[in-house]
CSV table of C-alpha atoms in Angstrom, one decimal:
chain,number,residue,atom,x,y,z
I,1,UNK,CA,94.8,81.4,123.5
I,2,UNK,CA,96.3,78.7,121.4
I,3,UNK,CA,93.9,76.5,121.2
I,4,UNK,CA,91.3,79.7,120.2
I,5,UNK,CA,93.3,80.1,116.7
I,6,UNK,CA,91.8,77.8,114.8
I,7,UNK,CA,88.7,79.3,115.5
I,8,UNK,CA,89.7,83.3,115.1
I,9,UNK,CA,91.1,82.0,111.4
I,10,UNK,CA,88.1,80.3,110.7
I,11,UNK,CA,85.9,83.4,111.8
I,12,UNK,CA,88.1,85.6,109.3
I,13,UNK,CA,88.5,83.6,106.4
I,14,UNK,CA,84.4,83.2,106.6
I,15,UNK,CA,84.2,87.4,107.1
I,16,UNK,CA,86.1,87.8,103.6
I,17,UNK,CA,84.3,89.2,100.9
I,18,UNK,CA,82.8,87.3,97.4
I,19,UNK,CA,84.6,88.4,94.6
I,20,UNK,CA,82.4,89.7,92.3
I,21,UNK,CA,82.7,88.9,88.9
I,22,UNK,CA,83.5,90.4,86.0
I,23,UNK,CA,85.8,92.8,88.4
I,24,UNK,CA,89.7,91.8,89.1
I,25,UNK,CA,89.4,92.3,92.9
I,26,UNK,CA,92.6,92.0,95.0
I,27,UNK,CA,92.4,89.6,97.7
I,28,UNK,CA,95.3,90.6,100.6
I,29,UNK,CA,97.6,87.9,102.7
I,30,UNK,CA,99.4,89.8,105.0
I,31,UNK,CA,102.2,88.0,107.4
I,32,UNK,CA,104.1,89.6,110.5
I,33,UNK,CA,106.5,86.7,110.7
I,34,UNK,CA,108.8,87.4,114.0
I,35,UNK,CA,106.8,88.5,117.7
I,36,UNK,CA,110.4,90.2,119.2
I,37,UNK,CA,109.9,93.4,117.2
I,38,UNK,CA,106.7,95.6,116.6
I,39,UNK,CA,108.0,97.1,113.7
I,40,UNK,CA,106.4,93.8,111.8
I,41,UNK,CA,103.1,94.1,113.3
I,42,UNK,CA,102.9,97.9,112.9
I,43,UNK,CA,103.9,97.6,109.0
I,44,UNK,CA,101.3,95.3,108.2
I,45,UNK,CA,98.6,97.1,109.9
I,46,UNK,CA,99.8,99.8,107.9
I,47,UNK,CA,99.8,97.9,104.4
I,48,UNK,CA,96.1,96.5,105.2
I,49,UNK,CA,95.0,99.8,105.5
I,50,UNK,CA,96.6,101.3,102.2
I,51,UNK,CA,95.4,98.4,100.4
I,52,UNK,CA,91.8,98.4,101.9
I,53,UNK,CA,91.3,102.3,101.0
I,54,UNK,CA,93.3,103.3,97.8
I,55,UNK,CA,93.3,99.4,96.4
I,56,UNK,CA,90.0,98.4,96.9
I,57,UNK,CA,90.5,95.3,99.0
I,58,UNK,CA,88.1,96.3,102.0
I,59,UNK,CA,86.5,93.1,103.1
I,60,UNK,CA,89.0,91.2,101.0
I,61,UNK,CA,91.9,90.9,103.7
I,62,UNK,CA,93.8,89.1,105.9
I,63,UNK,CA,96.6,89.5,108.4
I,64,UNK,CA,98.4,86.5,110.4
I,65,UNK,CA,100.8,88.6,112.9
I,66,UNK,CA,103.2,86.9,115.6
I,67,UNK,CA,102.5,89.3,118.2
I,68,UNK,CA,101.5,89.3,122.2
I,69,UNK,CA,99.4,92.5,121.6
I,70,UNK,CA,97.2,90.8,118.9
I,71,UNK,CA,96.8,87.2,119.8
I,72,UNK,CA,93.2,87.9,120.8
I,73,UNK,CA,92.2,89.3,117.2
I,74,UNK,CA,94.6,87.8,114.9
I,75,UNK,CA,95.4,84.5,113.7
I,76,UNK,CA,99.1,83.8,114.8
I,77,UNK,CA,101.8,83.6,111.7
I,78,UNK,CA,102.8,79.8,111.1
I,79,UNK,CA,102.8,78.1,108.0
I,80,UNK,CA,99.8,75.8,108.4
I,81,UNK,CA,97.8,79.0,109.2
I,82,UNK,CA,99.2,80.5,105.7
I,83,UNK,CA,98.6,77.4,104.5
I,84,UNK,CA,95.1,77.0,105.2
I,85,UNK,CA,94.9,80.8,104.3
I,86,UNK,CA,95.8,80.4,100.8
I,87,UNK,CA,93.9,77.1,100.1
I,88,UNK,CA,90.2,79.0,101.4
I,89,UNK,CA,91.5,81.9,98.9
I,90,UNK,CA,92.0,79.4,96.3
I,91,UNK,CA,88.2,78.0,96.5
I,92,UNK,CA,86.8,80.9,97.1
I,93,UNK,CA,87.9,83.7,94.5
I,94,UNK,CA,87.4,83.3,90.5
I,95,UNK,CA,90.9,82.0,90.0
I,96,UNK,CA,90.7,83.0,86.7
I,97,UNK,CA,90.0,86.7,87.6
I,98,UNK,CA,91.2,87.4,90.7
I,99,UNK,CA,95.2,88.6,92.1
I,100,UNK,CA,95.9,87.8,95.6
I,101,UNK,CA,98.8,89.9,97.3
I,102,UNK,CA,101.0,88.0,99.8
I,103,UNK,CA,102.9,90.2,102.0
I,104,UNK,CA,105.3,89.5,104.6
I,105,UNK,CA,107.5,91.1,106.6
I,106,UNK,CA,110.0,89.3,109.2
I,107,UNK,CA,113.9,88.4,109.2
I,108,UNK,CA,115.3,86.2,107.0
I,109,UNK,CA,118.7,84.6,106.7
I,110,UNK,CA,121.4,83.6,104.4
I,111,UNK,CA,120.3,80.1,104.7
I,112,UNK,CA,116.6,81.4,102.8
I,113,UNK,CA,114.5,81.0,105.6
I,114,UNK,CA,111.8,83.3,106.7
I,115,UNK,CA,111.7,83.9,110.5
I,116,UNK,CA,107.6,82.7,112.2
I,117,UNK,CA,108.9,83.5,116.0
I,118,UNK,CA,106.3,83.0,118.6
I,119,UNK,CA,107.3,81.7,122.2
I,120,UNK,CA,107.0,79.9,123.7
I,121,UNK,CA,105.8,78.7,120.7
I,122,UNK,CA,108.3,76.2,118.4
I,123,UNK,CA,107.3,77.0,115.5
I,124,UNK,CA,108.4,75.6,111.1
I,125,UNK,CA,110.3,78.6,109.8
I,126,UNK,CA,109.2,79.3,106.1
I,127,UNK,CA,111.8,78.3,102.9
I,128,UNK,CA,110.5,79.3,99.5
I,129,UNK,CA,109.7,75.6,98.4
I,130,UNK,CA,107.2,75.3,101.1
I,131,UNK,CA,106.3,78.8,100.2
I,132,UNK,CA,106.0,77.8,96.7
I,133,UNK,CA,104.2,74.4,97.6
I,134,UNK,CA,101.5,75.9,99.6
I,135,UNK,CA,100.5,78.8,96.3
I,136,UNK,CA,100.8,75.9,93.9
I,137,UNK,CA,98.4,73.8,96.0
I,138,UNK,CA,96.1,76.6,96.8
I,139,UNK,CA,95.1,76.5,93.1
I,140,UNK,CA,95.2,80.8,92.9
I,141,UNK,CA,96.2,81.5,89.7
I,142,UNK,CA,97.4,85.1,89.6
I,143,UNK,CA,99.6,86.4,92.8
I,144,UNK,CA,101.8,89.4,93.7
I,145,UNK,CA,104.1,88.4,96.3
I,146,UNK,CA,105.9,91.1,98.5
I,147,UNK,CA,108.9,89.8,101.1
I,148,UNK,CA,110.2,92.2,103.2
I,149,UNK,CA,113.2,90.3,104.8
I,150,UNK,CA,117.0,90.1,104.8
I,151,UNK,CA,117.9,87.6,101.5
I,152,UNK,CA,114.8,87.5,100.5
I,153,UNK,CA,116.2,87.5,97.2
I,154,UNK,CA,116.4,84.1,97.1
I,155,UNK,CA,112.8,83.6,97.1
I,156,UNK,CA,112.0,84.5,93.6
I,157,UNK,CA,113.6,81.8,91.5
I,158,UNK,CA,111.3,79.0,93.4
I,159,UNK,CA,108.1,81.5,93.1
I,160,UNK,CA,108.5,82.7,89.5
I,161,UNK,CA,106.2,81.7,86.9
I,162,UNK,CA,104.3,83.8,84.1
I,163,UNK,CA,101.3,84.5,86.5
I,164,UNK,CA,103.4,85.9,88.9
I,165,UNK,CA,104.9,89.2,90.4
I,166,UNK,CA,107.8,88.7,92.8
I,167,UNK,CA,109.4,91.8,94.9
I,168,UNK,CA,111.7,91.6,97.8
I,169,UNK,CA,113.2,94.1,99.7
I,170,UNK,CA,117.0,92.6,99.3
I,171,UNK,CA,119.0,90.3,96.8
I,172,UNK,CA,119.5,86.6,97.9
I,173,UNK,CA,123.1,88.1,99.5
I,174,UNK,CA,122.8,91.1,101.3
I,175,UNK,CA,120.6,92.4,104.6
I,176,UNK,CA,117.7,94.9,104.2
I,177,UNK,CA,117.3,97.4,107.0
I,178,UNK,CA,114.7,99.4,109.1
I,179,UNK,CA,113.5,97.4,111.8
I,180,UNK,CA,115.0,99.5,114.5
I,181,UNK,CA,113.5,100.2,117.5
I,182,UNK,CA,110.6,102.5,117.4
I,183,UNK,CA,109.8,102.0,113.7
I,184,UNK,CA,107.0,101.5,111.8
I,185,UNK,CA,108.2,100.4,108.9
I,186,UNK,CA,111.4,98.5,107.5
I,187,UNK,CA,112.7,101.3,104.9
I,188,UNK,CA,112.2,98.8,101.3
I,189,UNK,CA,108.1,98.7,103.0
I,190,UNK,CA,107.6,102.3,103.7
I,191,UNK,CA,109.3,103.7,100.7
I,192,UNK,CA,107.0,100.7,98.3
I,193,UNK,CA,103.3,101.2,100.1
I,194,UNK,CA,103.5,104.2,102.2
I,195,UNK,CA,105.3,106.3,99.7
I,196,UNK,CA,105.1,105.1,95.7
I,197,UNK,CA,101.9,103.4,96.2
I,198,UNK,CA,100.2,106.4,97.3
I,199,UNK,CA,101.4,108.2,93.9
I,200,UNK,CA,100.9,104.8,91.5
I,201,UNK,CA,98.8,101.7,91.3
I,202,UNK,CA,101.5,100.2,89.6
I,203,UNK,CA,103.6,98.2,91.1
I,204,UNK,CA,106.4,97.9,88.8
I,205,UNK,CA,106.4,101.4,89.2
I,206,UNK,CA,106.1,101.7,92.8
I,207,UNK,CA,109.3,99.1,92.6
I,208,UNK,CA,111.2,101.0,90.8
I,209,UNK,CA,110.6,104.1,92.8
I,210,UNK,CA,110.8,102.4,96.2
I,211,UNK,CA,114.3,100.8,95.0
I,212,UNK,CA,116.1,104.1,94.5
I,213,UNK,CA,114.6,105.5,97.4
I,214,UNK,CA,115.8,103.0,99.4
I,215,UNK,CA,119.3,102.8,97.3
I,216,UNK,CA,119.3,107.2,98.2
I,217,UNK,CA,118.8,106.5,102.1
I,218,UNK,CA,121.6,103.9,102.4
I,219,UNK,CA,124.2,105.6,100.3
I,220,UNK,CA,123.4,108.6,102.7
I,221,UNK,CA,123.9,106.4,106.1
I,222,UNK,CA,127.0,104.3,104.7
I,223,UNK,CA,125.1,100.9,104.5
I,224,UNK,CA,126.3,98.2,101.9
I,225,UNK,CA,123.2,97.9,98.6
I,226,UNK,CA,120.3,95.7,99.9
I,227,UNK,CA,119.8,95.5,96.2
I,228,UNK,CA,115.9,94.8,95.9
I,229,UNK,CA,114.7,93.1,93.4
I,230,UNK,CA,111.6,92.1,91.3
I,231,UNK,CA,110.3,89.4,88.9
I,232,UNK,CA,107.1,90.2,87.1
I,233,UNK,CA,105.9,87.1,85.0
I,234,UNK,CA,104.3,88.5,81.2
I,235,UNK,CA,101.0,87.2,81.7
I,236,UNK,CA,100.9,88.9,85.0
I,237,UNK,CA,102.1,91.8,83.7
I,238,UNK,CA,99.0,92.4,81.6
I,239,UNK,CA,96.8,91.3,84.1
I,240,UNK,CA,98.3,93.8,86.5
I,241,UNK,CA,97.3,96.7,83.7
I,242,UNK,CA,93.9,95.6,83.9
I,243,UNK,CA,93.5,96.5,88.0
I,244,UNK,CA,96.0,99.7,87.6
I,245,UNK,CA,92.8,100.4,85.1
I,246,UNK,CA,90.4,99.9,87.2
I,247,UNK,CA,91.8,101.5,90.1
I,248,UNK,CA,92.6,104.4,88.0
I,249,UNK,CA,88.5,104.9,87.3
I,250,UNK,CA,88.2,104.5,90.7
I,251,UNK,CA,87.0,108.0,92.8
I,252,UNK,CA,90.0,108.2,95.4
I,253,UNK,CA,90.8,110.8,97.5
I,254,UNK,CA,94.2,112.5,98.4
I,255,UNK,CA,96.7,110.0,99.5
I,256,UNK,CA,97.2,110.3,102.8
I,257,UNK,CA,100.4,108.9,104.8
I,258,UNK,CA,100.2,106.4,107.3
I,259,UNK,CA,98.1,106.4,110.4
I,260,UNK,CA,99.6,103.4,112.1
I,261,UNK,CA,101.0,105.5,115.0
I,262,UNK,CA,97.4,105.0,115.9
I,263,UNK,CA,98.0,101.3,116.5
I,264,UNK,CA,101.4,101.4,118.1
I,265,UNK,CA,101.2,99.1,121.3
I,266,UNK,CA,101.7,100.8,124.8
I,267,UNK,CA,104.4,98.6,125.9
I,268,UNK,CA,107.4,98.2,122.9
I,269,UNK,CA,109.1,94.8,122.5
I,270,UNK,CA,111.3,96.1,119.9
I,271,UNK,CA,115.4,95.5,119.8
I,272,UNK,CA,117.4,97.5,118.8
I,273,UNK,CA,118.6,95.7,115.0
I,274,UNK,CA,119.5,97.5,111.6
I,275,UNK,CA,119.8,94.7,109.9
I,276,UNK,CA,117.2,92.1,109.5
């Protein structure tokens, strides 16, 4: 199965949609970082399919997930797969046009290091200057980068530029929750995409919506401020206006919540962890 990734990546990255110019399309990254918990996998399936329907990405994403249910479809989560990943997008869109999201979801730590968990596996954990080595390489101009992880806070110093949006679902001190057993989303994830984004194509917006959802939920349950936070770099700013225009033309139906349950695995490898 191993030795079959490099293929399934390749096979993907050659199934992605041209962009077509004269139209900001939105290319999607999508990374399920750690294989102990579903809750990872199931959110990304979940964000792909928002994206693909009410963002107009169909045919223009990609998902690496760390997980024994989808080794046979996906390509597994490591950094030189994101690597690789990023670098095709980079060659292949109109970098002068064109926004890639990256989303992840996974643990993270006080140390800034994004959990890629895959054993027996021994795999580089991710720390934002390889993250921001990899996006600076990959030559993609305009990006939107979504980390859904404990500290992640301390991500957006190393990413920020002017071309750049930068949300994360916790401050560089304090846990994010909502990777419990039996969930299908981390809270800062489902309260951003499966909640705001179905109202908004903003995302500033959607932030600011998801945040005091979020800050509402864990005042209720007694747990200390994750404290999300976002950058959002001036040019990107206007260049995000330009898609929430577009997108805006766009015919769309109702918005319709989440139909991951459809996708949840049989056999649950979830533990039992609040924070994350």
């Amino acid at each position: 199965m191993f030795h079959r990734q490099g293929f399934i990546l390749d096979e993907q990255l050659a199934a992605l949609s041209p962009e077509r110019p004269g139209v900001v399309d939105l290319y999607f990254v999508g990374v399920a970082g750690d294989s102990g918990q579903d809750t990872f996998y199931l959110e990304l399936v979940s964000v792909k399919e928002l994206l693909e329907e009410r963002f107009d990405a169909a045919g223009r994403s990609i998902v690496l997930i760390n997980n024994t249910a989808t080794l046979k479809n996906y390509p597994i989560a490591t950094a030189s797969n994101l690597r690789a990943t990023l670098a095709h997008l980079g060659k292949v869109i109109n970098t002068d046009e064109d926004i890639v999201l990256l989303h992840i979801a996974t643990h993270g730590g006080n140390d800034y290091k994004l959990v890629l968990d895959l054993p027996p596996l021994e795999l580089a954990q991710l720390t934002p200057s390889a993250l921001a080595r990899m996006l600076a390489d990959s030559g993609i101009k305009w990006k939107a980068i979504v980390i859904s992880a404990c500290f992640a806070g301390g991500f957006i110093e190393p990413l920020k530029d002017a071309n750049t949006l930068v949300i994360t679902a916790a401050d560089a001190l304090h846990s994010s929750f909502g990777c419990n057993e039996g969930s299908d989303y981390t809270w800062f994830s489902r309260a951003l995409y499966d909640e705001a984004l179905r109202e908004t194509f903003s995302f500033a917006k959607a932030f600011e919506m998801a945040k005091k959802t979020v800050s509402d939920r864990e005042r209720a349950e007694g747990y200390a401020p994750s404290n999300p936070q976002i950058f959002v770099g001036e040019a990107m700013r206007k260049k995000l206006a330009l898609l929430e225009e577009r997108l805006a033309a766009r015919p769309v139906g109702a918005p319709q919540k989440s139909r991951v349950s459809n996708v949840r695995t049989s056999e649950s490898r979830s533990v039992l962890v609040k924070g994350r």
